[in-house]
Amino acid sequence: MTETFVYWGMDPDWAWFLATVAGILLIALPLMLAVAMVIYVDRKVWAAMALRRGPNVVGPFGLLQSFADGLKVFLQETIIPTAANKGLFLIAPIITFTVALMAWAVIPFNSGAVLANINVGLLYIFAISSLGVYGVVISGWASNSKYPFFSAMRASAQMISYEVSIGFIIVCVVLWANSFNLNAIVWAQKGHIFGLINGFAFNPLLFPVWVLFLISSLAETQRAPFDLTEAESELVAGYQTEYSSMSFALFWLGEYANVLLMCALNATLFFGGWLPPLDIGFLYLVPGWIWLFAKIFFFFLVFSWIKATVPRFRYDQLMRLGWKIFLPMSLIFVVIVSGFLMFTRYGA
Amino acid sequence: MIQAFAFYLFAALVLASGAFTILARNPVHSVLWLILAFFNAAGLMVIVGAEFIAMLLVIVYVGAVAVLFLFVVMMLDIDFAELRSGLVRYFPLGLAIAVVLAAELVLGVGAYRAGALELGTPAAETAPLVGEANIVSIGALLYGRYLFLFESAGIILLVAMIGAIVLTQREARADAGRSQQNISRQVSRRPEEATVNTRPEVGQGVQL
């Protein structure tokens, strides 16, 4: 985009600035719209699986339900509990929301369509997603109330546990793609299986790694069956208990933006990102971002399917799964994948 | 120009958040200021072109170490009156630490003013790889020239990890067996073993 602005006769520095701001808006605004629609999809899927109708009143098929909800929370009063730590109480939802948007900067939507094409893109996402826990922890502590506090405790333990195995899973992918750059990782998946199928997930060595990643990403975004931080049967609403109106809405939006990000990561790391599923010429006529969005939407359906069908884990089971099963398994796969590559690609 | 601006912004924020880390009354606020300091230090790393180090700084310090810090500090039951009462007792110790730090600062600045230390010319294999991403150059150095140092650091960490696990071993303690979950027993339990169907007389109730 910078080149276009320069071509129109703009100063290169200003062109870069303008192009970056435009890129940010081009990602953030559609993302917000997508979040609103995806909340609707989520509710419809749960409703269908529970033989209910779901939202069907506001707009055709209830399509405008999320916007009605948004308007409602916007008009409500922001209540700050007297015992709360006021500054931190208000900063926490902002952190959650900002961090959820920040990670999208390095997601490639097409071969050239990426806001920040940095060498360490995957590490950047890993770093940013590890910040997400601060929103939860700070809100839990600043609310000065027992249920949010329990929730904050659980969140910090849970996020750290699953980040460890996500780190090793990322190492497997990076070893195979030979780069931390997300666009390079997508290119490395072109024709990965028999020169026909695009995507690491169809590789027998990386398929189990993808399964680990899918489950870890559920835990990382605190979705069911790992939604212990807002387990409504034990903790009211967890860290969100004391929040109301826009501060609550920011948590809500941030949470779903994070879920979409994890879906996008599943698509980008294991299912060929913006590449079509098969490496056949005419499929490339469809723009890359449509393939990426289709994959993101597919994974989102998987996420809400899981939420509608799987019961919540107990906390000790969650910790056991993270440390005693996922960590050893992802470590073993790092050894297997690097050993295999050493013998095949680098000739021992 | 923009580099200078970014440098002064990040550097000022590091200094300010570092100052607030020690000035904040509430330990939780201190930890949060510390996290902001880490974050801006990562920004400084990006400016010098060490993007890999910057990301590691955020992942390791902000994402893991500081969360554990916060985890512990959040659980403190802080009594502010008591915090202030110990001032006289701890004053000499605090003063000693302050004097040591101030001496180190003066020494550091003095040494810096005396001129750069002659480190000798780098050997061929430590010369920076020109034109490579710094993740590649770090990898080449760590797994090449500094392989044994890197491996020994790994062994030290492994020993520390095993030590931590041994210290929390449950079998050795007196309350072994208590509050332990037997997952395989829980999973293999069937409804027939867990529930009974009875038909009690009216007013009799059931024996549990």
Coordinates of C-alpha atoms in Angstrom, one line a residue:
Chain A
M1 CA 0.0 0.0 0.0
T2 CA 2.9 2.3 0.7
E3 CA 4.0 2.2 -2.9
T4 CA 0.6 3.2 -4.1
F5 CA 0.6 6.3 -1.8
V6 CA 4.1 7.2 -3.0
Y7 CA 3.0 6.7 -6.6
W8 CA 0.2 9.3 -5.9
G9 CA 3.0 11.7 -5.0
M10 CA 3.2 11.5 -1.3
D11 CA 6.3 11.8 0.9
P12 CA 7.6 8.2 1.6
D13 CA 7.5 8.6 5.4
W14 CA 3.9 9.9 5.4
A15 CA 2.9 7.3 2.9
W16 CA 4.3 4.6 5.2
F17 CA 2.4 6.1 8.2
L18 CA -0.8 6.4 6.3
A19 CA -0.5 2.9 4.8
T20 CA 0.1 1.4 8.3
V21 CA -2.9 3.3 9.9
A22 CA -5.1 2.2 6.9
G23 CA -3.8 -1.4 7.3
I24 CA -4.6 -1.4 11.1
L25 CA -8.2 -0.1 10.4
L26 CA -8.6 -2.6 7.6
I27 CA -7.8 -5.4 10.0
A28 CA -9.4 -4.1 13.2
L29 CA -12.8 -2.9 11.9
P30 CA -13.7 -6.1 9.9
L31 CA -12.4 -8.1 12.9
M32 CA -14.9 -6.4 15.2
L33 CA -17.7 -7.0 12.7
A34 CA -16.5 -10.7 12.4
V35 CA -16.6 -11.0 16.2
A36 CA -20.1 -9.7 16.4
M37 CA -21.3 -12.1 13.7
V38 CA -19.3 -15.0 15.2
I39 CA -21.0 -14.5 18.6
Y40 CA -24.3 -14.9 16.8
V41 CA -23.0 -18.1 15.0
D42 CA -21.8 -19.5 18.3
R43 CA -25.1 -19.0 19.9
K44 CA -27.0 -20.5 17.0
V45 CA -24.7 -23.6 17.0
W46 CA -25.2 -24.2 20.7
A47 CA -28.9 -23.6 20.3
A48 CA -29.1 -26.1 17.4
M49 CA -27.2 -28.7 19.4
A50 CA -29.5 -28.3 22.4
L51 CA -32.6 -28.4 20.1
R52 CA -33.4 -24.7 20.8
R53 CA -34.0 -21.9 18.4
G54 CA -31.3 -19.5 19.5
P55 CA -31.5 -15.7 18.8
N56 CA -34.2 -15.2 16.2
V57 CA -36.0 -12.0 17.1
V58 CA -33.7 -9.0 16.3
G59 CA -33.4 -8.6 12.5
P60 CA -33.8 -11.4 9.9
F61 CA -33.0 -14.8 11.5
G62 CA -31.8 -12.8 14.6
L63 CA -28.7 -11.7 12.6
L64 CA -28.6 -8.3 14.4
Q65 CA -28.7 -9.8 17.9
S66 CA -25.1 -9.0 18.6
F67 CA -25.5 -5.4 17.6
A68 CA -28.6 -5.1 19.8
D69 CA -26.5 -6.5 22.7
G70 CA -23.7 -4.1 21.9
L71 CA -26.0 -1.2 21.9
K72 CA -27.5 -2.4 25.2
V73 CA -24.1 -2.6 27.0
F74 CA -23.1 0.7 25.5
L75 CA -26.1 2.4 27.1
Q76 CA -25.6 0.8 30.5
E77 CA -23.9 2.5 33.5
T78 CA -20.3 1.4 34.3
I79 CA -20.4 0.3 37.8
I80 CA -17.1 0.3 39.8
P81 CA -17.2 -1.5 43.1
T82 CA -16.2 0.7 46.1
A83 CA -13.6 -1.8 47.3
A84 CA -12.1 -2.2 43.8
N85 CA -8.7 -0.9 42.8
K86 CA -10.2 1.7 40.4
G87 CA -7.3 2.3 38.0
L88 CA -6.4 -1.4 37.5
F89 CA -10.1 -2.3 37.4
L90 CA -10.6 -0.1 34.4
I91 CA -7.2 -1.0 32.7
A92 CA -7.8 -4.7 32.8
P93 CA -10.5 -5.0 30.1
I94 CA -8.5 -2.5 27.9
I95 CA -5.5 -4.8 28.2
T96 CA -7.5 -7.9 27.2
F97 CA -9.0 -6.1 24.2
T98 CA -5.8 -4.4 23.0
V99 CA -3.8 -7.6 23.2
A100 CA -6.4 -9.5 21.3
L101 CA -6.2 -7.0 18.5
M102 CA -2.4 -6.7 18.5
A103 CA -1.6 -10.3 17.6
W104 CA -3.5 -9.9 14.2
A105 CA -0.7 -7.6 12.9
V106 CA 1.4 -10.5 11.7
I107 CA -1.3 -12.8 10.3
P108 CA -0.9 -13.1 6.5
F109 CA -4.2 -12.7 4.6
N110 CA -2.6 -13.2 1.2
S111 CA 0.9 -13.6 -0.1
G112 CA 1.6 -9.9 0.3
A113 CA -1.3 -8.9 2.5
V114 CA 0.3 -8.7 5.9
L115 CA 0.5 -5.6 8.1
A116 CA 3.9 -6.5 9.7
N117 CA 5.9 -9.0 7.7
I118 CA 8.5 -9.6 10.5
N119 CA 11.1 -12.4 10.7
V120 CA 9.9 -13.5 14.1
G121 CA 6.2 -13.3 13.4
L122 CA 5.3 -16.6 15.2
L123 CA 7.3 -15.6 18.3
Y124 CA 5.5 -12.3 18.2
I125 CA 2.2 -14.0 18.3
F126 CA 3.4 -16.3 21.1
A127 CA 4.7 -13.3 23.1
I128 CA 1.4 -11.3 22.6
S129 CA -0.8 -14.2 23.5
S130 CA 1.1 -14.7 26.7
L131 CA 0.2 -11.2 27.6
G132 CA -3.5 -12.0 27.4
V133 CA -3.4 -13.5 30.9
Y134 CA -2.7 -10.1 32.4
G135 CA -6.2 -8.8 31.6
V136 CA -7.7 -11.7 33.5
V137 CA -5.3 -11.6 36.4
I138 CA -5.4 -7.9 36.9
S139 CA -9.2 -7.8 36.7
G140 CA -9.5 -10.7 39.2
W141 CA -7.2 -8.9 41.7
A142 CA -8.5 -5.4 41.2
S143 CA -12.2 -6.5 41.6
N144 CA -11.3 -7.2 45.3
S145 CA -13.9 -9.9 45.4
K146 CA -13.4 -13.7 46.0
Y147 CA -14.8 -15.2 42.8
P148 CA -12.8 -13.0 40.4
F149 CA -9.8 -13.7 42.5
F150 CA -10.1 -17.5 42.3
S151 CA -10.6 -17.0 38.6
A152 CA -7.4 -15.0 38.3
M153 CA -5.5 -17.7 40.1
R154 CA -6.8 -20.4 37.8
A155 CA -6.2 -18.3 34.7
S156 CA -2.5 -17.6 35.5
A157 CA -1.8 -21.3 36.2
Q158 CA -3.7 -22.6 33.2
M159 CA -2.2 -20.2 30.7
I160 CA 1.3 -20.8 31.7
S161 CA 0.8 -24.6 31.7
Y162 CA -0.5 -24.7 28.2
E163 CA 1.8 -22.1 26.8
V164 CA 4.7 -24.5 27.5
S165 CA 3.3 -27.2 25.2
I166 CA 2.2 -24.6 22.6
G167 CA 5.8 -23.5 22.5
F168 CA 7.1 -27.0 21.7
I169 CA 4.3 -27.5 19.1
I170 CA 5.4 -24.2 17.4
V171 CA 9.0 -25.5 17.4
C172 CA 7.9 -28.6 15.4
V173 CA 6.2 -26.4 12.8
V174 CA 9.1 -24.0 12.6
L175 CA 11.6 -26.8 12.2
W176 CA 9.6 -28.1 9.2
A177 CA 9.0 -24.7 7.7
N178 CA 12.5 -23.5 8.5
S179 CA 11.3 -20.0 9.4
F180 CA 9.5 -18.0 12.1
N181 CA 7.9 -15.8 9.4
L182 CA 4.2 -16.7 9.1
N183 CA 4.2 -16.1 5.3
A184 CA 7.2 -18.4 4.9
I185 CA 5.4 -21.0 7.0
V186 CA 2.4 -20.8 4.7
W187 CA 4.6 -21.1 1.6
A188 CA 6.4 -24.1 3.1
Q189 CA 3.0 -25.9 3.1
K190 CA 2.4 -25.5 -0.6
G191 CA 2.0 -29.0 -2.1
H192 CA 3.3 -30.5 1.2
I193 CA 1.7 -34.0 0.6
F194 CA 2.5 -35.6 -2.8
G195 CA 2.7 -32.1 -4.2
L196 CA -1.1 -31.9 -4.1
I197 CA -2.4 -31.2 -0.6
N198 CA -1.5 -27.9 1.1
G199 CA -1.1 -28.1 4.8
F200 CA 1.1 -29.6 7.5
A201 CA -1.8 -31.3 9.2
F202 CA -1.9 -34.0 6.6
N203 CA 1.7 -35.0 7.3
P204 CA 1.6 -38.1 9.5
L205 CA 4.3 -36.7 11.8
L206 CA 2.6 -33.3 12.3
F207 CA -1.0 -34.5 12.5
P208 CA -0.7 -35.5 16.2
V209 CA 1.0 -32.2 16.8
W210 CA -1.9 -30.4 15.3
V211 CA -4.3 -32.3 17.6
L212 CA -2.3 -31.2 20.5
F213 CA -2.3 -27.6 19.2
L214 CA -6.1 -27.6 18.7
I215 CA -6.7 -28.8 22.3
S216 CA -4.1 -26.4 23.7
S217 CA -5.6 -23.5 21.8
L218 CA -9.0 -24.3 23.5
A219 CA -7.2 -24.1 26.9
E220 CA -5.3 -20.9 25.9
T221 CA -8.5 -19.1 24.9
Q222 CA -10.3 -20.5 28.0
R223 CA -13.1 -22.0 25.9
A224 CA -15.1 -25.0 27.0
P225 CA -14.1 -27.7 28.1
F226 CA -11.3 -25.6 29.7
D227 CA -13.4 -22.5 30.7
L228 CA -12.6 -22.9 34.4
T229 CA -11.8 -19.2 34.7
E230 CA -15.5 -18.4 34.2
A231 CA -17.0 -21.6 35.4
E232 CA -20.5 -20.3 36.1
S233 CA -21.5 -23.2 38.3
E234 CA -18.6 -22.4 40.7
L235 CA -17.4 -18.9 40.2
V236 CA -20.5 -16.9 39.1
A237 CA -18.8 -15.4 36.0
G238 CA -15.1 -15.6 37.1
Y239 CA -13.1 -12.5 36.5
Q240 CA -16.0 -10.7 34.8
T241 CA -18.2 -10.9 37.8
E242 CA -17.9 -7.3 38.9
Y243 CA -17.9 -5.9 35.4
S244 CA -20.7 -4.1 33.7
S245 CA -21.5 -2.3 30.5
M246 CA -18.6 -1.4 28.2
S247 CA -15.9 -2.8 30.5
F248 CA -17.7 -6.1 30.3
A249 CA -18.2 -5.8 26.5
L250 CA -14.4 -5.2 26.0
F251 CA -13.7 -8.6 27.8
W252 CA -16.4 -10.2 25.6
L253 CA -15.0 -8.8 22.3
G254 CA -11.4 -9.5 23.4
E255 CA -12.3 -13.1 24.2
Y256 CA -13.9 -13.8 20.8
A257 CA -11.1 -12.0 19.0
N258 CA -8.7 -14.3 20.7
V259 CA -10.8 -17.3 19.7
L260 CA -10.7 -16.1 16.1
L261 CA -6.9 -15.6 16.4
M262 CA -6.4 -19.2 17.6
C263 CA -8.6 -20.4 14.7
A264 CA -6.5 -18.3 12.3
L265 CA -3.4 -19.9 13.8
N266 CA -4.7 -23.4 13.3
A267 CA -5.4 -22.5 9.7
T268 CA -2.1 -20.8 9.1
L269 CA 0.2 -23.2 10.9
F270 CA -1.4 -26.5 9.9
F271 CA -3.9 -26.0 7.1
G272 CA -2.0 -23.8 4.6
G273 CA -3.3 -20.4 5.6
W274 CA -4.4 -18.5 2.6
L275 CA -3.5 -21.3 0.2
P276 CA -6.3 -23.3 -1.2
P277 CA -6.7 -26.8 0.3
L278 CA -5.4 -28.5 -2.9
D279 CA -2.4 -27.3 -5.0
I280 CA -4.4 -27.1 -8.3
G281 CA -4.1 -24.1 -10.6
F282 CA -7.7 -23.0 -10.9
L283 CA -8.3 -23.0 -7.1
Y284 CA -5.8 -20.1 -7.0
L285 CA -8.3 -18.0 -8.9
V286 CA -10.2 -17.6 -5.6
P287 CA -8.5 -14.8 -3.5
G288 CA -6.3 -16.1 -0.7
W289 CA -8.2 -14.2 2.1
I290 CA -11.4 -16.1 1.2
W291 CA -9.7 -19.4 1.7
L292 CA -8.2 -18.1 5.0
F293 CA -11.6 -16.9 6.2
A294 CA -13.3 -20.2 5.2
K295 CA -10.7 -22.1 7.3
I296 CA -11.0 -19.7 10.2
F297 CA -14.8 -20.1 10.1
F298 CA -14.5 -23.9 9.9
F299 CA -12.3 -24.0 13.0
F300 CA -14.7 -21.7 14.8
L301 CA -17.5 -24.1 14.1
V302 CA -15.3 -26.9 15.5
F303 CA -14.7 -24.7 18.6
S304 CA -18.4 -24.1 19.2
W305 CA -19.2 -27.7 18.4
I306 CA -16.8 -28.7 21.2
K307 CA -18.3 -26.1 23.5
A308 CA -21.8 -27.5 22.9
T309 CA -20.9 -31.1 23.5
V310 CA -18.0 -31.6 25.9
P311 CA -18.5 -31.1 29.7
R312 CA -16.1 -28.9 31.7
F313 CA -12.9 -30.4 33.0
R314 CA -12.1 -30.5 36.7
Y315 CA -9.2 -28.3 37.7
D316 CA -6.8 -31.1 38.6
Q317 CA -7.6 -32.9 35.4
L318 CA -6.8 -29.7 33.4
M319 CA -3.4 -29.5 35.1
R320 CA -2.7 -33.2 34.7
L321 CA -3.5 -33.0 31.0
G322 CA -1.2 -30.0 30.5
W323 CA 1.8 -31.1 32.5
K324 CA 1.7 -34.9 32.4
I325 CA 0.4 -35.6 28.9
F326 CA 0.7 -32.6 26.6
L327 CA 4.2 -31.5 27.8
P328 CA 5.9 -34.9 27.4
M329 CA 4.1 -35.6 24.1
S330 CA 5.0 -32.3 22.6
L331 CA 8.6 -32.8 23.7
I332 CA 8.7 -36.3 22.2
F333 CA 7.4 -34.8 18.9
V334 CA 10.1 -32.2 18.9
V335 CA 12.7 -34.9 19.1
I336 CA 11.0 -37.1 16.5
V337 CA 10.4 -34.2 14.0
S338 CA 13.9 -32.9 14.4
G339 CA 15.4 -36.4 14.1
F340 CA 13.4 -37.1 11.0
L341 CA 14.4 -33.8 9.4
M342 CA 18.0 -34.4 10.3
F343 CA 18.1 -37.7 8.5
T344 CA 16.0 -36.7 5.5
R345 CA 16.6 -33.1 4.8
Y346 CA 20.1 -32.5 6.2
G347 CA 21.6 -36.0 5.5
A348 CA 22.5 -36.9 9.1
Chain B
M1 CA 14.9 11.1 13.7
I2 CA 12.3 8.5 14.5
Q3 CA 14.9 6.2 16.0
A4 CA 16.0 8.9 18.4
F5 CA 12.4 9.6 19.3
A6 CA 11.6 5.9 19.8
F7 CA 14.8 5.5 21.8
Y8 CA 14.1 8.4 24.2
L9 CA 10.5 7.3 24.6
F10 CA 11.3 3.7 25.5
A11 CA 14.3 4.7 27.6
A12 CA 12.3 7.3 29.5
L13 CA 9.5 4.8 30.1
V14 CA 12.0 2.1 31.3
L15 CA 13.4 4.6 33.8
A16 CA 10.0 5.9 34.9
S17 CA 8.5 2.5 35.4
G18 CA 11.7 1.3 37.1
A19 CA 11.4 4.2 39.5
F20 CA 7.7 3.5 40.1
T21 CA 8.5 -0.2 40.8
I22 CA 10.3 0.9 43.9
L23 CA 8.2 3.9 44.8
A24 CA 4.8 2.1 44.5
R25 CA 3.3 1.4 48.0
N26 CA 1.3 -1.6 46.8
P27 CA 3.5 -4.7 45.8
V28 CA 1.0 -5.6 43.0
H29 CA 1.5 -2.2 41.5
S30 CA 5.2 -2.7 41.8
V31 CA 5.1 -5.9 39.8
L32 CA 2.9 -4.2 37.1
W33 CA 5.4 -1.4 36.8
L34 CA 8.2 -3.9 36.5
I35 CA 6.3 -5.6 33.7
L36 CA 6.0 -2.2 31.9
A37 CA 9.8 -1.8 32.4
F38 CA 10.4 -5.3 30.8
F39 CA 8.1 -4.3 27.9
N40 CA 9.9 -1.1 27.2
A41 CA 13.3 -2.8 27.4
A42 CA 12.0 -5.2 24.7
G43 CA 11.2 -2.0 22.7
L44 CA 14.8 -0.9 23.1
M45 CA 16.0 -4.3 21.8
V46 CA 13.9 -3.9 18.7
I47 CA 15.5 -0.5 18.0
V48 CA 19.0 -2.0 18.0
G49 CA 17.7 -4.7 15.6
A50 CA 17.7 -7.6 18.1
E51 CA 14.1 -8.6 17.4
F52 CA 14.7 -12.2 18.6
I53 CA 16.0 -11.1 22.0
A54 CA 13.1 -8.6 22.3
M55 CA 10.5 -11.4 21.7
L56 CA 12.3 -13.7 24.1
L57 CA 12.3 -10.9 26.7
V58 CA 8.5 -10.6 26.4
I59 CA 7.9 -14.3 26.3
V60 CA 10.1 -15.3 29.2
Y61 CA 10.0 -12.4 31.5
V62 CA 6.6 -10.8 30.9
G63 CA 4.8 -14.0 29.8
A64 CA 6.1 -16.4 32.4
V65 CA 8.3 -15.0 35.2
A66 CA 6.3 -11.9 35.9
V67 CA 3.0 -13.9 35.9
L68 CA 4.4 -16.1 38.6
F69 CA 5.6 -13.0 40.5
L70 CA 2.2 -11.5 40.3
F71 CA 0.7 -14.9 41.3
V72 CA 2.6 -14.8 44.5
V73 CA 2.4 -11.1 45.3
M74 CA -1.4 -11.1 44.7
M75 CA -1.9 -13.6 47.5
L76 CA -0.1 -11.4 50.0
D77 CA -2.3 -10.0 52.7
I78 CA -0.9 -6.5 52.9
D79 CA -1.3 -4.3 56.0
F80 CA 0.0 -0.9 55.1
A81 CA 0.4 0.3 58.7
E82 CA 2.6 -2.7 59.4
L83 CA 4.6 -2.0 56.2
R84 CA 5.5 1.4 57.5
S85 CA 6.3 0.3 61.0
G86 CA 9.3 -1.8 60.1
L87 CA 11.1 1.2 58.5
V88 CA 13.4 2.0 61.3
R89 CA 14.5 -1.6 61.7
Y90 CA 15.2 -2.2 58.1
F91 CA 16.7 1.2 57.4
P92 CA 20.4 0.2 57.9
L93 CA 20.0 -2.8 55.5
G94 CA 18.2 -0.7 52.9
L95 CA 20.9 2.0 53.2
A96 CA 23.7 -0.6 52.8
I97 CA 22.0 -1.9 49.6
A98 CA 21.5 1.6 48.3
V99 CA 25.2 2.5 49.0
V100 CA 26.4 -0.7 47.1
L101 CA 24.2 0.1 44.1
A102 CA 25.3 3.8 44.1
A103 CA 29.0 2.7 44.3
E104 CA 28.4 0.3 41.3
L105 CA 26.7 3.1 39.3
V106 CA 29.6 5.5 40.0
L107 CA 32.2 2.8 39.1
G108 CA 30.3 1.9 36.0
V109 CA 30.1 5.5 34.8
G110 CA 33.7 6.0 35.7
A111 CA 34.8 3.0 33.8
Y112 CA 32.8 4.1 30.8
R113 CA 34.4 7.5 30.9
A114 CA 37.9 5.9 31.0
G115 CA 37.3 4.5 27.6
A116 CA 36.1 1.2 26.1
L117 CA 37.6 -2.1 27.3
E118 CA 39.8 -3.8 24.7
L119 CA 38.2 -7.1 24.0
G120 CA 40.6 -8.4 21.4
T121 CA 39.5 -9.0 17.8
P122 CA 36.8 -11.6 17.3
A123 CA 37.9 -14.9 15.8
A124 CA 36.5 -15.8 12.4
E125 CA 33.7 -18.0 13.7
T126 CA 32.4 -15.4 16.2
A127 CA 32.4 -12.7 13.6
P128 CA 28.8 -11.5 13.0
L129 CA 27.0 -13.2 10.1
V130 CA 26.3 -10.2 7.9
G131 CA 22.9 -10.1 6.3
E132 CA 21.3 -13.0 8.3
A133 CA 18.3 -12.6 10.6
N134 CA 19.7 -12.5 14.1
I135 CA 17.8 -15.7 15.1
V136 CA 20.1 -17.5 12.5
S137 CA 23.3 -15.9 13.9
I138 CA 22.4 -16.7 17.5
G139 CA 21.6 -20.3 16.5
A140 CA 24.9 -20.6 14.6
L141 CA 26.8 -19.4 17.6
L142 CA 24.9 -21.3 20.3
Y143 CA 25.0 -24.6 18.5
G144 CA 28.5 -24.1 17.1
R145 CA 31.1 -22.3 19.0
Y146 CA 29.3 -22.2 22.4
L147 CA 27.8 -25.7 22.2
F148 CA 29.4 -26.9 25.4
L149 CA 28.5 -23.8 27.4
F150 CA 25.0 -24.0 26.1
E151 CA 24.7 -27.7 26.9
S152 CA 26.1 -27.2 30.4
A153 CA 23.5 -24.4 31.0
G154 CA 20.9 -26.9 29.9
I155 CA 22.2 -29.5 32.4
I156 CA 22.2 -27.0 35.3
L157 CA 18.6 -26.1 34.5
L158 CA 17.7 -29.8 34.3
V159 CA 19.3 -30.5 37.7
A160 CA 17.4 -27.5 39.2
M161 CA 14.1 -28.8 37.7
I162 CA 14.7 -32.3 39.1
G163 CA 15.6 -30.7 42.5
A164 CA 12.3 -28.8 42.5
I165 CA 10.3 -31.9 41.7
V166 CA 12.1 -34.0 44.4
L167 CA 11.4 -31.3 47.0
T168 CA 7.7 -31.5 46.3
Q169 CA 7.5 -35.3 46.1
R170 CA 4.4 -36.5 48.0
E171 CA 5.3 -40.2 48.6
A172 CA 8.1 -39.3 51.0
R173 CA 5.7 -37.2 53.2
A174 CA 3.5 -38.4 56.0
D175 CA 0.3 -37.4 54.4
A176 CA 1.0 -39.5 51.3
G177 CA -2.1 -40.9 49.6
R178 CA -4.3 -38.1 50.9
S179 CA -5.9 -35.8 48.4
Q180 CA -4.5 -37.7 45.5
Q181 CA -6.6 -38.4 42.4
N182 CA -6.5 -41.9 41.0
I183 CA -7.4 -41.1 37.4
S184 CA -7.5 -44.6 36.0
R185 CA -9.9 -45.7 38.8
Q186 CA -12.1 -42.6 38.1
V187 CA -12.2 -43.3 34.4
S188 CA -12.9 -47.0 34.7
R189 CA -15.8 -46.5 37.1
R190 CA -19.1 -47.5 35.5
P191 CA -22.6 -46.3 36.4
E192 CA -23.5 -49.7 37.8
E193 CA -20.8 -49.5 40.5
A194 CA -21.7 -45.9 41.4
T195 CA -25.5 -46.0 41.7
V196 CA -28.0 -48.4 43.3
N197 CA -31.7 -48.6 42.6
T198 CA -33.7 -49.1 45.8
R199 CA -37.4 -49.2 46.5
P200 CA -37.7 -48.0 50.2
E201 CA -40.9 -48.3 52.2
V202 CA -42.7 -45.0 52.8
G203 CA -41.1 -43.2 55.8
Q204 CA -38.2 -45.6 55.9
G205 CA -35.6 -43.7 53.9
V206 CA -32.4 -45.3 52.6
Q207 CA -29.2 -46.4 54.3
L208 CA -26.3 -44.6 52.7

